[in-house]
PDB file of N, CA and C in Angstrom:
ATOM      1  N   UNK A  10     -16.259   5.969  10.823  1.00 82.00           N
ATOM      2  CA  UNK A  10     -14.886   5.959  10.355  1.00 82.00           C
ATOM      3  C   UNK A  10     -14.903   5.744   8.842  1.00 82.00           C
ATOM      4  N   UNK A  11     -13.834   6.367   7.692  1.00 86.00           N
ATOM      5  CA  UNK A  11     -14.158   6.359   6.854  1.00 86.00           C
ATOM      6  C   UNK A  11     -12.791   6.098   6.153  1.00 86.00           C
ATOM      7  N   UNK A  12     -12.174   6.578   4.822  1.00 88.00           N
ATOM      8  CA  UNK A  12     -11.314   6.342   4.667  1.00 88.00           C
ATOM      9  C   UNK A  12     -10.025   7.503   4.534  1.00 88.00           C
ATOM     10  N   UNK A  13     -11.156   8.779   5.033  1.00 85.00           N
ATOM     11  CA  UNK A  13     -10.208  10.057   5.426  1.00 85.00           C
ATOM     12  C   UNK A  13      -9.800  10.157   6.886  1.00 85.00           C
ATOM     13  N   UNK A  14     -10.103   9.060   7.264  1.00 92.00           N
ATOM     14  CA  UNK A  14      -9.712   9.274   8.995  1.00 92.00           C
ATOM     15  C   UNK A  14      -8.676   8.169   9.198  1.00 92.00           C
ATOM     16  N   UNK A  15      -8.640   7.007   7.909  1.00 95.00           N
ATOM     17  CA  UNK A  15      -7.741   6.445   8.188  1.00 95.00           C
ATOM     18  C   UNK A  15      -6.437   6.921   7.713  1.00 95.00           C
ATOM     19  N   UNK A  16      -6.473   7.898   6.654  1.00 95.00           N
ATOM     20  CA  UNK A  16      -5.469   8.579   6.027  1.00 95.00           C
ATOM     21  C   UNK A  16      -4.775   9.902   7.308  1.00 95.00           C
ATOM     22  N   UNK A  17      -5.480  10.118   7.853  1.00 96.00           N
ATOM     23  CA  UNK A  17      -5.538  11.308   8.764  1.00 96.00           C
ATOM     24  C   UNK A  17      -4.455  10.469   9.671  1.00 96.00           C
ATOM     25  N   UNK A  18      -5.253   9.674  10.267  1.00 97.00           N
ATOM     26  CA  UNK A  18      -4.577   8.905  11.177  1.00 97.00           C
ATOM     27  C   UNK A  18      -2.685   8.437  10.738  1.00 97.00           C
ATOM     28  N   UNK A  19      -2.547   7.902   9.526  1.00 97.00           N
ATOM     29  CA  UNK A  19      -1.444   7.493   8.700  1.00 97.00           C
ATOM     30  C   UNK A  19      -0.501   9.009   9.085  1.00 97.00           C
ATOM     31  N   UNK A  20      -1.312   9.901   9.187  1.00 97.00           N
ATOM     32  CA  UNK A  20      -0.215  11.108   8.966  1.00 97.00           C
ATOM     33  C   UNK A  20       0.334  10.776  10.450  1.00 97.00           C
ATOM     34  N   UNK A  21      -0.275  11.059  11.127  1.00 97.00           N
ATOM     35  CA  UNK A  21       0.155  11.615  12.696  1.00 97.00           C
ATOM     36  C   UNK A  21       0.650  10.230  13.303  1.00 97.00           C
ATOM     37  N   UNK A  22       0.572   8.917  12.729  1.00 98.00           N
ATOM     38  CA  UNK A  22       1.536   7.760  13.236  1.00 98.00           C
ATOM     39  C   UNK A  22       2.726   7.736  12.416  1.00 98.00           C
ATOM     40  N   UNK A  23       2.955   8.482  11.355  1.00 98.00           N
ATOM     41  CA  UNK A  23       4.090   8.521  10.679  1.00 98.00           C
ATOM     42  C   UNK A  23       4.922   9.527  11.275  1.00 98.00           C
ATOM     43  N   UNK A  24       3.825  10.850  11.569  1.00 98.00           N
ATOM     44  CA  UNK A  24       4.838  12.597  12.077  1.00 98.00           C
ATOM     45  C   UNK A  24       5.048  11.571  14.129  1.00 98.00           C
ATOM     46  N   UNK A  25       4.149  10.929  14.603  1.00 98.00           N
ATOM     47  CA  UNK A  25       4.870  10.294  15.657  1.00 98.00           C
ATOM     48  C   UNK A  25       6.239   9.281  15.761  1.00 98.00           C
ATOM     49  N   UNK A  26       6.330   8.614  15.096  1.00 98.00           N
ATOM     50  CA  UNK A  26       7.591   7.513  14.295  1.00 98.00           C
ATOM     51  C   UNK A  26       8.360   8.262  13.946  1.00 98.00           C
ATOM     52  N   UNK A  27       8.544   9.849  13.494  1.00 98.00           N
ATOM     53  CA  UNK A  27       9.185  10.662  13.166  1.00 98.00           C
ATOM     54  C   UNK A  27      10.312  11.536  14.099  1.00 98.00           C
ATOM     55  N   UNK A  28       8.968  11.850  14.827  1.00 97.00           N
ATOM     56  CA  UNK A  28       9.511  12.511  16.489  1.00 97.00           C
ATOM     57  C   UNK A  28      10.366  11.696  17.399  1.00 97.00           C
ATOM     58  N   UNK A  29       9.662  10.551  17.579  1.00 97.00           N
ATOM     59  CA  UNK A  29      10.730   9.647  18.510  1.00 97.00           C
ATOM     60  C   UNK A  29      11.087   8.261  18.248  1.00 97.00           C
ATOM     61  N   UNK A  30      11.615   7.958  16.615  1.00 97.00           N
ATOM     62  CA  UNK A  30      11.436   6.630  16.490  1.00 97.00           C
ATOM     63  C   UNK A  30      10.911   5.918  16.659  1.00 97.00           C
ATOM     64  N   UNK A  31      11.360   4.504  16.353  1.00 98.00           N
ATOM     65  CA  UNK A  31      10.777   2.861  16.444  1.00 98.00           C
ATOM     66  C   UNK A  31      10.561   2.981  17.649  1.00 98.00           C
ATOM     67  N   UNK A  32       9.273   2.543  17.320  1.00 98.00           N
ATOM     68  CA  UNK A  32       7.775   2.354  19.072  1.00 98.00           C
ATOM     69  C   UNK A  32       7.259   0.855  18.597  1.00 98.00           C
ATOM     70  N   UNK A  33       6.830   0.437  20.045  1.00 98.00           N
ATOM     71  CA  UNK A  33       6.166  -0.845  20.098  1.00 98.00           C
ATOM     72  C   UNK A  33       5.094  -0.307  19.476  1.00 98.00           C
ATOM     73  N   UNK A  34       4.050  -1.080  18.964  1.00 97.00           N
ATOM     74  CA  UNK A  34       2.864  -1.439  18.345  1.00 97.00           C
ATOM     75  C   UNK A  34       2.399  -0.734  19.297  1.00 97.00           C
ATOM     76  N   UNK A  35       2.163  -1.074  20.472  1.00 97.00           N
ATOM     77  CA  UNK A  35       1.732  -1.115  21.781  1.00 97.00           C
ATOM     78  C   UNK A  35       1.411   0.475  22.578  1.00 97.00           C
ATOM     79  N   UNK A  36       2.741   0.871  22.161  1.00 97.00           N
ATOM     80  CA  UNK A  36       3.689   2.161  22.345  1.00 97.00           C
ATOM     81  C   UNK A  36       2.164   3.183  21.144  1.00 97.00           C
ATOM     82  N   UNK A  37       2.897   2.728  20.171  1.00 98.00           N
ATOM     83  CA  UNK A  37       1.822   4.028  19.042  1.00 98.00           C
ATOM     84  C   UNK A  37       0.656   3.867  19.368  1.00 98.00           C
ATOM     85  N   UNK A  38      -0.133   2.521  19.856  1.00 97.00           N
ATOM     86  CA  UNK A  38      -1.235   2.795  19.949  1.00 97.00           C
ATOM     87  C   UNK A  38      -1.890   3.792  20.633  1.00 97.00           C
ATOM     88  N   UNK A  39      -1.042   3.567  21.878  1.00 96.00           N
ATOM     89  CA  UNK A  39      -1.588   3.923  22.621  1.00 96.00           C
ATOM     90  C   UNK A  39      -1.519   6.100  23.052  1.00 96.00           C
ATOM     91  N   UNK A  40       0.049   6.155  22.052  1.00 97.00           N
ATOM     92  CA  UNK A  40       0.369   7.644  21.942  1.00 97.00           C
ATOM     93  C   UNK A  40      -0.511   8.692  21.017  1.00 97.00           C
ATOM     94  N   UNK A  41      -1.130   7.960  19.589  1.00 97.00           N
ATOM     95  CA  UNK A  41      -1.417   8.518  18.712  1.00 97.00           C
ATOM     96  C   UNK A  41      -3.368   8.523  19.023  1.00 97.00           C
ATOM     97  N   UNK A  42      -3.917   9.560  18.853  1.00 94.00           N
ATOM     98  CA  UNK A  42      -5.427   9.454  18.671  1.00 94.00           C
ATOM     99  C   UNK A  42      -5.908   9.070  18.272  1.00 94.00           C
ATOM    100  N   UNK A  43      -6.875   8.635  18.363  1.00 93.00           N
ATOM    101  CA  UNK A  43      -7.653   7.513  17.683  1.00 93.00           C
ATOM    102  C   UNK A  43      -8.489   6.412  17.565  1.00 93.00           C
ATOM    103  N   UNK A  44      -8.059   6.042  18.707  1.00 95.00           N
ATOM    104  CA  UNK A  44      -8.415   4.691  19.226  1.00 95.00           C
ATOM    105  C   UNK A  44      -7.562   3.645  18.614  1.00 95.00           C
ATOM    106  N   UNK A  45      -6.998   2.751  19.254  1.00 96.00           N
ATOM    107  CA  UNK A  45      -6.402   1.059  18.791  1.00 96.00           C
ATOM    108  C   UNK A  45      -6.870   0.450  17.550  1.00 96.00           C
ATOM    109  N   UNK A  46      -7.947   0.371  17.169  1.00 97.00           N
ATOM    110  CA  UNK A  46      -8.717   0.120  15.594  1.00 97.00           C
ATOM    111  C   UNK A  46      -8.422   1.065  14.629  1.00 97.00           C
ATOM    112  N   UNK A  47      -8.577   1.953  14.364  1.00 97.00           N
ATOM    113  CA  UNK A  47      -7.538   3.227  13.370  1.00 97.00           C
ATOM    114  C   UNK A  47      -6.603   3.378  13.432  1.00 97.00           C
ATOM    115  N   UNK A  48      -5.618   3.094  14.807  1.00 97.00           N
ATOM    116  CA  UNK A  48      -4.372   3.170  14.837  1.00 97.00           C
ATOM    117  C   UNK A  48      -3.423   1.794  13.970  1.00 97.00           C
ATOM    118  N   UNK A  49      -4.342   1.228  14.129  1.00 97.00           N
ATOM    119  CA  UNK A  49      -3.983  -0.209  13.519  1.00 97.00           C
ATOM    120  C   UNK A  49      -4.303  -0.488  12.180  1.00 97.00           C
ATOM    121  N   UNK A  50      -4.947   0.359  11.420  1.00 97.00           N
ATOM    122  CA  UNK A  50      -5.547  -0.042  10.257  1.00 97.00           C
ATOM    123  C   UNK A  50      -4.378   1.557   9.544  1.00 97.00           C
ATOM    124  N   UNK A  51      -4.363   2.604  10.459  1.00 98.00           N
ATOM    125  CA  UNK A  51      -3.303   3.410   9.889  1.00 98.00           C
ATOM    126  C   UNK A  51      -1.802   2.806   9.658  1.00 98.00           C
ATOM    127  N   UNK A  52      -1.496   1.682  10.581  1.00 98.00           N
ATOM    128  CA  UNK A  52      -0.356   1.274  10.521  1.00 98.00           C
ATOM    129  C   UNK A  52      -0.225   0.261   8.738  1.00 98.00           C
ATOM    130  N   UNK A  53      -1.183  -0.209   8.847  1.00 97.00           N
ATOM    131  CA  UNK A  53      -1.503  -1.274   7.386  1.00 97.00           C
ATOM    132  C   UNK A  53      -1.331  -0.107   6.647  1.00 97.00           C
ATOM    133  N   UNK A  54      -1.865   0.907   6.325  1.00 97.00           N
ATOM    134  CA  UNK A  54      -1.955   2.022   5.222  1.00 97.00           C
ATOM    135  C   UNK A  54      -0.573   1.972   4.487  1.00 97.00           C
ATOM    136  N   UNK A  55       0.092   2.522   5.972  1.00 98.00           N
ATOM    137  CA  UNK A  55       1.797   2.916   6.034  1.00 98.00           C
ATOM    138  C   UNK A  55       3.012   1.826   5.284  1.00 98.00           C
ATOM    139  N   UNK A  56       2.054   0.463   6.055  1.00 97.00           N
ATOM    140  CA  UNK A  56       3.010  -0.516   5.498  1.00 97.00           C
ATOM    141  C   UNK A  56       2.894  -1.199   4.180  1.00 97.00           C
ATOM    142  N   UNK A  57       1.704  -1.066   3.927  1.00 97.00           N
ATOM    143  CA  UNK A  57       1.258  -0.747   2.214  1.00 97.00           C
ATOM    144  C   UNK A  57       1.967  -0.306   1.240  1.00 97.00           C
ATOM    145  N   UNK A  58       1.935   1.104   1.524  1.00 97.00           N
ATOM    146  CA  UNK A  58       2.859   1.887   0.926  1.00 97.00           C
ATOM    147  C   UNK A  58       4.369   1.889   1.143  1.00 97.00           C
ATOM    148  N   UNK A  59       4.732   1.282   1.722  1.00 97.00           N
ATOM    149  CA  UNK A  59       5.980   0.865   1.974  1.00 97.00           C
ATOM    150  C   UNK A  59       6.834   1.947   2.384  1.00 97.00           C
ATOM    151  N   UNK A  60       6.136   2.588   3.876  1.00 98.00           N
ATOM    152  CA  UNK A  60       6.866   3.582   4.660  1.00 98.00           C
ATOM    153  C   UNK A  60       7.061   3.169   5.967  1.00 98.00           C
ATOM    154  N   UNK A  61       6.682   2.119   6.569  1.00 98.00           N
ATOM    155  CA  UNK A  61       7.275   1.376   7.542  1.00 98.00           C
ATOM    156  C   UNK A  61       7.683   0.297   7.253  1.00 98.00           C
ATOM    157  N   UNK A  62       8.455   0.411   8.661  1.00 97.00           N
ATOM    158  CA  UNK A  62       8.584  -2.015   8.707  1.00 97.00           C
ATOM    159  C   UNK A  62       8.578  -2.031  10.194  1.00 97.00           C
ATOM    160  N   UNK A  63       8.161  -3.281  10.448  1.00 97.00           N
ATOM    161  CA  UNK A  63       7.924  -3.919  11.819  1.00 97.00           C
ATOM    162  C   UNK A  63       8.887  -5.207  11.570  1.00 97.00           C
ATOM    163  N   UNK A  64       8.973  -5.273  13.513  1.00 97.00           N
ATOM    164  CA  UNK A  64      10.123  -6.543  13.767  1.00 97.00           C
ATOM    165  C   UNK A  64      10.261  -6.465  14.859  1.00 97.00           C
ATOM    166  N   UNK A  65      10.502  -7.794  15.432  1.00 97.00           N
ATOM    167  CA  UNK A  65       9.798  -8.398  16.685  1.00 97.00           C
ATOM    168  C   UNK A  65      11.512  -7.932  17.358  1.00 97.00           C
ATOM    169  N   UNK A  66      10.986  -7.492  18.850  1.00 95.00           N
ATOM    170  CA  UNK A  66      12.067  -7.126  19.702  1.00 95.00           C
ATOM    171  C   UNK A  66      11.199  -7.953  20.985  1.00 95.00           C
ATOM    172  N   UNK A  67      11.848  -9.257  21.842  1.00 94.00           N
ATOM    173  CA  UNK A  67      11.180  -9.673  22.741  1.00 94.00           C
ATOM    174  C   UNK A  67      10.472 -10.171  22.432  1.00 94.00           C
ATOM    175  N   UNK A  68       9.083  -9.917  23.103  1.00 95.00           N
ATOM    176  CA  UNK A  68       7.556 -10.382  23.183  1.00 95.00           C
ATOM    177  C   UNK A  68       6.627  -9.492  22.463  1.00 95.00           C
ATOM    178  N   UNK A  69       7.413  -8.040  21.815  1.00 96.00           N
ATOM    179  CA  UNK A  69       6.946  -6.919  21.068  1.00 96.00           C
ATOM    180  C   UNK A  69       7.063  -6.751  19.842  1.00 96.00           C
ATOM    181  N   UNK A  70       5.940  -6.362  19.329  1.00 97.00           N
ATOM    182  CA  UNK A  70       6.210  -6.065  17.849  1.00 97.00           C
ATOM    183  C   UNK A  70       6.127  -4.608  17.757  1.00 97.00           C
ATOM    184  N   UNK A  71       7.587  -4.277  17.007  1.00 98.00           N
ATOM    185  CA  UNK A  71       7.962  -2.850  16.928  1.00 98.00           C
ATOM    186  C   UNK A  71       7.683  -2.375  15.288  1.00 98.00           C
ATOM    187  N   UNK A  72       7.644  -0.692  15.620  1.00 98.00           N
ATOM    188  CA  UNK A  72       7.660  -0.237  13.767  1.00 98.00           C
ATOM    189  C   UNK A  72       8.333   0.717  14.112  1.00 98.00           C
ATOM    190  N   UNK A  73       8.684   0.987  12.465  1.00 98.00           N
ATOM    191  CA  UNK A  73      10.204   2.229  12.431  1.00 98.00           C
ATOM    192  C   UNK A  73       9.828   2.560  10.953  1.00 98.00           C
ATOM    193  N   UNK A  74      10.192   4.083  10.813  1.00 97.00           N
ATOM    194  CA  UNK A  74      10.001   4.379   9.293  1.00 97.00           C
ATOM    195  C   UNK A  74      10.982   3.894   8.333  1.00 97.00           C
ATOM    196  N   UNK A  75      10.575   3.545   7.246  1.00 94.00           N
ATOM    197  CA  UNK A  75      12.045   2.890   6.151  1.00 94.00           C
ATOM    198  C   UNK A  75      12.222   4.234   6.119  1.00 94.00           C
ATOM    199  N   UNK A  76      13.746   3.621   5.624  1.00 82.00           N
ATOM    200  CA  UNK A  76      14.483   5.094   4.936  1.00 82.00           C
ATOM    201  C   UNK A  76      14.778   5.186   3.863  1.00 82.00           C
TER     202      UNK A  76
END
């Protein structure tokens, strides 16, 4: 894994968040390719750059694209 796969990854959890909104953590992991460890380190990328936000719904931690 490198740091073009985590960028890779950033795309297709953002074009997923896109398609059907705010998903559990849980939810993207498990929708987007990758495995749970890239999916999770794509999510940091995102929130880095300040194109998501997360916030607890329940017992879940959710993300949604800023607008």
């Amino acid at each position: 894994m490198n740091v073009d796969d985590v960028g890779f990854a950033a795309g297709s959890v953002w074009q997923f968040l896109k398609e059907n909104g705010p998903a559990s953590v849980s939810k993207v992991t498990e929708s987007v390719e990758g495995g749970r460890t890239l999916v999770l380190m794509a999510l940091g990328w995102l929130a880095r750059e300040g194109k998501v936000e997360f916030y607890p719904e329940g017992r879940a931690q959710f993300v949604r694209l800023r607008e």
